Amino acid sequence: MRKYLCIYYCWDELGNANSNQNHRQYAGLASLAKITVLYRQFSNRKYGDNMKGISSPDFLLFDRIFLKIFQSLKLVLGVDIFFWGCKMALYVKKNIKDFDVVVLTGTPYVLFGITTLLARKHKAKLVVQMYDPLLDNNYMGGINFFRSLLEKKIVRSSDLIIVHSHLMFYKMCDRYPMFLHKLKFVPFATDDVKLLPTPSLIKQDLVTLLYAGTLQRERNLDLIFKSLERIPKSEIAAIEIQLIGNVSTSIKSQIKKSPYKDVFELLPFMDKENLYDYVCKSDALLVIDSFKDNCNIFFPSKLCEYLLFKKPILLITPEISESRRLFMECPELCFNQYDEDKLAQTLQAMIKDRTLFDSRLNYSQIEQFYPSVVGKQIFESIESLF
């Protein structure tokens, strides 16, 4: 059995909202290969004998000030990430003498140089899970030419590049026809069905829509506000929209100043158990993608979780969008930036019958996201290198 060294600089406690994907994939891989996971530690929580947390100081304030001025530098340099990467490399030097594969996940652009040195020194294969490409990325700043150079460097120097989106995969194949053999699509993973709570029979008094995640300038509530304007006030009183997670200051202000502020309930990030309890009691779930550049190449990982609950999912996304591939059989639940009338009519229909859209989605699609299935695909892709 080959030995895998998995390196992950996580932005949140491993297993929490921003780190779920890696936690699930490691679970899927653990039964197929001997893995050691080095991750950024936030607490004393233990995850298993094969997982080692490495702590680091938080230089976030310095990074925000410095990298706000030099946008392109944040593609390669983050003080806190660099410090953690050096500390991680020292740990490997002292404690891990033998491995066949290095799997880098999360922030490959900053840690890529350090990880490449580790892989080459040990004559190990280098695998990069590229969640966020440097090009075609409407969330990333910096000069496009500079981003292109960095992405080419990563593709050329890696033995395998894993991406989670079909659109991302096709775009990278077009850019790097000489390296098609290095590119592989593997979807995100969801939680094991065994972790789900017992379905709640308790329904909210109001028709409740739930959004879990981050809302910001590119991913916002503009279409929802336009739709609410088209619904009579008497009907709006029957709707509640719960926003769980990180909502930007500008969107909070937009809600506060709007005539619909009583429709929204803002809740902080919470542990999985509490979040899933809210999901169980909701009537429908919201996915909101960015409309920047009228194209969304990212697959929102929350879709993997949402499918587990077999509830209606309202997808707000551009016409060209990776998210739409799960909605081929139910386009009535997809809304572009000009579909305020369609969304308003959908909400009104749910007010009259909250179960109207319960069986529209093909929930069997969830099987492709099971950790065991995803872990096997990653394992087989890596083993093909030998």
XYZ file of C-alpha atoms in Angstrom:
386
model
C 0.000 0.000 0.000
C 1.465 3.359 -1.051
C 1.954 6.176 1.423
C 0.184 9.483 0.768
C 1.168 12.754 2.428
C -1.838 15.115 2.282
C -1.137 18.804 2.942
C -3.981 21.195 3.645
C -3.802 24.781 4.856
C -7.412 25.121 5.966
C -9.176 28.415 6.611
C -11.435 26.962 9.267
C -11.490 24.120 11.761
C -11.144 20.866 9.831
C -14.635 19.450 9.332
C -16.352 22.832 9.585
C -18.074 24.633 6.703
C -14.992 25.785 4.802
C -13.077 22.540 5.298
C -15.728 19.865 4.814
C -14.525 18.804 1.367
C -11.073 17.805 2.525
C -12.350 16.089 5.637
C -14.751 13.967 3.553
C -12.190 13.120 0.880
C -9.625 12.037 3.467
C -12.276 9.710 4.906
C -12.819 8.250 1.441
C -9.082 7.805 0.806
C -8.197 6.347 4.202
C -9.561 2.893 3.381
C -7.589 2.682 0.117
C -4.158 4.095 0.944
C -1.980 4.790 3.958
C -2.466 8.516 4.380
C -0.950 11.098 6.687
C -2.751 14.448 6.786
C -1.003 17.651 7.843
C -3.526 20.437 8.370
C -3.682 23.867 9.949
C -4.742 23.457 13.543
C -7.312 25.762 15.168
C -8.103 23.809 18.338
C -7.135 20.717 20.302
C -9.824 18.659 18.575
C -8.513 15.239 17.503
C -9.376 13.642 14.166
C -7.402 10.413 14.154
C -3.925 8.965 14.454
C -3.174 9.693 10.790
C -3.983 13.403 11.083
C -1.540 15.932 12.515
C -2.556 19.509 13.238
C 0.115 22.196 12.874
C -0.692 25.584 14.369
C 0.472 28.974 13.147
C 0.041 32.616 14.196
C -2.625 34.651 12.422
C -1.081 37.339 10.211
C -4.439 38.051 8.558
C -4.520 41.777 9.396
C -1.036 42.289 7.953
C -1.968 40.309 4.858
C -5.142 42.308 4.310
C -3.332 45.637 4.448
C -0.274 44.616 2.452
C -1.990 42.466 -0.159
C -4.815 44.962 -0.639
C -2.212 47.289 -2.125
C -0.359 44.612 -4.090
C -3.200 42.474 -5.452
C -1.046 40.226 -7.619
C 1.199 39.279 -4.704
C -1.632 37.525 -2.885
C -1.561 34.904 -5.625
C 1.808 33.724 -4.358
C 2.486 35.273 -0.980
C 0.545 35.166 2.248
C 2.600 35.721 5.386
C 0.556 33.361 7.543
C 0.430 30.654 4.854
C 4.161 30.922 4.158
C 4.937 30.689 7.891
C 2.691 27.619 8.220
C 4.253 26.055 5.112
C 7.773 26.395 6.518
C 6.673 24.947 9.858
C 4.962 22.066 8.047
C 8.109 21.341 5.996
C 10.220 21.211 9.174
C 7.764 18.741 10.698
C 8.041 16.529 7.620
C 11.835 16.676 7.737
C 11.910 15.562 11.377
C 9.057 13.072 11.481
C 8.074 11.720 8.061
C 10.868 9.991 6.212
C 9.033 8.042 3.568
C 6.070 8.765 1.263
C 5.179 8.042 -2.363
C 2.673 10.806 -3.079
C 2.149 14.399 -1.960
C -1.429 15.658 -2.279
C -1.732 19.437 -1.962
C -5.186 20.874 -1.401
C -6.820 24.193 -0.616
C -4.280 26.885 -1.447
C -1.810 25.380 -3.915
C -0.502 28.684 -5.244
C 1.096 29.772 -1.956
C 2.310 26.383 -0.769
C 3.152 25.030 -4.192
C 6.857 25.905 -4.094
C 7.423 24.353 -0.660
C 5.418 21.258 -1.534
C 7.226 20.814 -4.861
C 10.560 20.749 -3.034
C 9.242 18.115 -0.614
C 7.938 15.928 -3.444
C 11.105 16.159 -5.534
C 13.383 15.525 -2.557
C 11.527 12.299 -1.749
C 10.994 11.383 -5.425
C 7.248 11.402 -4.771
C 4.429 12.163 -7.182
C 2.925 15.637 -6.802
C -0.877 15.910 -6.961
C -2.659 19.273 -6.773
C -6.371 19.527 -6.082
C -7.128 22.811 -7.805
C -10.378 24.041 -6.297
C -9.776 27.552 -7.635
C -7.977 28.080 -10.955
C -5.951 31.242 -11.341
C -7.615 32.052 -14.665
C -11.402 32.217 -15.225
C -11.721 33.030 -11.539
C -14.050 35.960 -10.933
C -13.226 36.026 -7.206
C -9.485 36.575 -7.611
C -7.646 39.849 -8.099
C -4.249 40.568 -9.596
C -2.936 40.985 -13.112
C -4.239 38.378 -15.546
C -0.826 37.901 -17.212
C 0.734 37.173 -13.841
C -2.036 34.724 -12.967
C -1.481 32.920 -16.262
C 2.238 32.432 -15.557
C 1.530 30.981 -12.129
C -1.145 28.594 -13.346
C 1.117 27.322 -16.146
C 3.869 26.713 -13.607
C 1.552 24.614 -11.452
C 0.237 22.546 -14.365
C 3.688 21.912 -15.838
C 5.356 20.970 -12.552
C 2.615 18.721 -11.147
C 2.096 15.068 -11.971
C -1.684 15.309 -11.623
C -4.193 18.184 -11.421
C -7.633 17.392 -9.981
C -10.503 19.837 -10.539
C -14.047 19.644 -9.201
C -15.969 21.273 -12.058
C -16.676 20.063 -15.607
C -16.501 23.628 -16.963
C -13.202 24.191 -15.210
C -11.893 20.901 -16.589
C -12.874 21.738 -20.195
C -11.366 25.221 -19.984
C -8.086 23.888 -18.643
C -7.997 21.193 -21.335
C -8.349 23.948 -23.951
C -5.541 25.954 -22.352
C -3.145 23.053 -21.859
C -3.626 20.519 -24.690
C -0.069 19.250 -24.121
C -0.959 18.252 -20.551
C -4.321 16.546 -21.005
C -2.916 13.421 -19.379
C -2.386 15.406 -16.161
C -5.926 16.794 -15.868
C -8.679 14.895 -14.080
C -12.226 15.766 -13.050
C -13.356 14.430 -9.668
C -16.498 15.864 -8.017
C -16.799 17.212 -4.514
C -17.907 14.889 -1.712
C -20.856 15.007 0.619
C -21.310 13.711 4.140
C -22.001 10.073 4.769
C -25.750 9.423 4.903
C -25.232 7.915 8.364
C -24.407 11.388 9.720
C -27.812 12.819 8.818
C -30.224 13.635 11.627
C -33.665 12.057 11.770
C -35.942 13.997 9.377
C -37.972 16.588 11.251
C -41.737 16.397 11.060
C -41.963 19.866 12.595
C -42.660 22.573 10.036
C -42.118 26.271 10.515
C -45.201 28.490 10.624
C -43.803 30.388 7.628
C -42.609 29.052 4.290
C -38.887 28.943 5.082
C -36.027 29.223 2.598
C -32.514 28.559 3.894
C -29.136 29.703 2.574
C -25.941 28.415 4.208
C -22.556 29.910 3.352
C -21.082 33.277 2.439
C -22.822 36.222 0.811
C -20.737 39.054 -0.631
C -20.583 41.534 -3.492
C -20.381 38.921 -6.267
C -22.796 36.496 -4.599
C -25.713 38.562 -3.350
C -29.468 38.934 -2.782
C -30.264 41.307 -5.656
C -32.581 38.911 -7.503
C -34.413 38.003 -4.292
C -35.100 41.659 -3.504
C -36.418 42.250 -7.038
C -38.671 39.199 -6.705
C -40.068 40.326 -3.347
C -41.072 43.623 -4.956
C -43.423 41.664 -7.223
C -45.197 39.829 -4.406
C -48.138 41.417 -2.517
C -47.313 42.427 1.054
C -49.974 40.088 2.412
C -48.155 37.129 0.851
C -44.652 38.284 1.792
C -45.686 37.990 5.440
C -45.820 34.212 4.916
C -42.140 33.964 3.830
C -38.995 33.664 5.927
C -35.464 33.539 4.491
C -32.764 32.285 6.839
C -29.167 33.256 6.041
C -26.689 31.111 7.963
C -23.018 32.025 7.717
C -20.970 35.047 6.732
C -23.022 37.938 5.331
C -21.020 40.971 4.203
C -21.554 44.352 5.837
C -22.948 45.836 2.613
C -25.583 43.100 2.281
C -26.537 43.447 5.947
C -27.033 47.166 5.318
C -29.088 46.393 2.195
C -31.373 44.143 4.244
C -31.699 46.664 7.070
C -32.674 49.502 4.718
C -35.116 47.451 2.672
C -38.865 47.155 3.353
C -38.305 43.369 3.609
C -35.971 43.280 6.597
C -38.499 41.252 8.600
C -38.361 38.502 5.962
C -34.712 37.750 6.725
C -33.206 36.011 9.736
C -29.419 36.247 9.968
C -27.629 33.486 11.867
C -23.885 32.930 12.373
C -21.854 29.924 11.229
C -22.771 26.994 13.436
C -21.711 23.411 13.977
C -22.957 20.781 11.555
C -25.478 19.269 13.948
C -27.295 22.560 14.488
C -27.071 23.518 10.799
C -28.599 20.231 9.701
C -31.416 20.733 12.202
C -32.268 24.056 10.525
C -32.065 22.413 7.091
C -34.466 19.670 8.149
C -37.065 22.218 9.259
C -36.818 24.378 6.125
C -39.098 24.091 3.094
C -36.531 24.871 0.386
C -32.804 25.528 0.102
C -31.076 28.360 -1.738
C -27.933 28.282 -3.863
C -26.666 31.667 -5.080
C -23.784 31.869 -7.558
C -21.836 34.868 -8.798
C -23.085 36.593 -11.965
C -19.754 38.289 -12.617
C -18.692 37.706 -16.252
C -22.072 35.950 -16.778
C -20.402 32.600 -16.205
C -19.960 30.368 -13.168
C -17.302 27.660 -13.476
C -17.499 26.679 -9.803
C -19.600 23.896 -8.356
C -20.896 25.039 -4.941
C -20.109 22.289 -2.460
C -23.289 23.057 -0.535
C -25.218 21.397 -3.379
C -23.696 18.069 -2.316
C -25.109 18.517 1.173
C -28.447 19.916 0.039
C -29.188 16.843 -2.090
C -28.927 14.631 0.980
C -32.060 16.182 2.460
C -34.257 15.652 -0.627
C -35.722 19.132 -0.422
C -36.448 21.601 -3.237
C -33.377 23.627 -4.188
C -33.777 27.051 -5.778
C -30.690 27.775 -7.874
C -29.811 31.398 -8.710
C -27.037 31.231 -11.285
C -25.952 32.445 -14.771
C -27.119 30.617 -17.896
C -23.587 29.272 -18.326
C -23.008 27.603 -15.001
C -21.521 24.414 -13.597
C -24.321 24.264 -11.021
C -26.967 23.728 -13.693
C -25.748 20.241 -14.560
C -27.760 18.834 -11.636
C -30.918 20.648 -12.725
C -31.292 19.347 -16.278
C -34.598 17.690 -15.395
C -36.051 20.662 -13.507
C -35.142 23.994 -15.184
C -38.137 25.525 -13.396
C -35.967 25.677 -10.245
C -33.157 27.641 -11.994
C -33.158 31.431 -12.122
C -30.835 33.804 -13.993
C -30.286 37.454 -13.069
C -33.361 38.556 -15.030
C -35.777 35.949 -13.658
C -37.315 38.030 -10.878
C -40.847 37.377 -12.185
C -40.206 33.630 -12.393
C -38.769 33.542 -8.865
C -41.666 35.614 -7.525
C -44.169 33.193 -9.083
C -42.269 30.235 -7.604
C -42.370 31.753 -4.122
C -46.077 32.509 -4.463
C -46.723 28.919 -5.560
C -44.862 27.651 -2.476
C -46.958 29.885 -0.235
C -50.061 28.142 -1.581
C -48.487 24.659 -1.431
C -45.143 24.335 0.304
C -44.688 20.752 -0.961
C -45.277 21.651 -4.623
C -41.633 21.244 -5.699
C -40.652 18.439 -3.320
C -40.030 15.779 -5.980
C -38.763 17.817 -8.934
C -35.036 17.140 -8.517
C -33.372 13.814 -9.294
C -32.010 13.092 -5.834
C -30.307 9.879 -6.934
C -27.556 12.142 -8.303
C -26.222 12.275 -4.748
C -24.506 8.901 -5.227
C -21.678 10.422 -7.292
C -20.729 12.587 -4.281
C -20.454 9.830 -1.644
C -17.013 9.972 0.066
C -16.326 6.337 -0.813
C -17.021 7.020 -4.508
C -15.011 10.257 -4.603
C -12.160 8.735 -2.600
C -11.966 5.804 -5.026
C -11.777 8.166 -8.032
C -8.964 10.161 -6.435
C -7.135 6.965 -5.486
C -7.424 5.431 -8.968
C -6.280 8.688 -10.597
C -3.202 8.808 -8.374
C -2.378 5.125 -8.747
C -2.442 5.484 -12.549
C 0.717 7.590 -12.194
C 2.760 4.526 -11.190
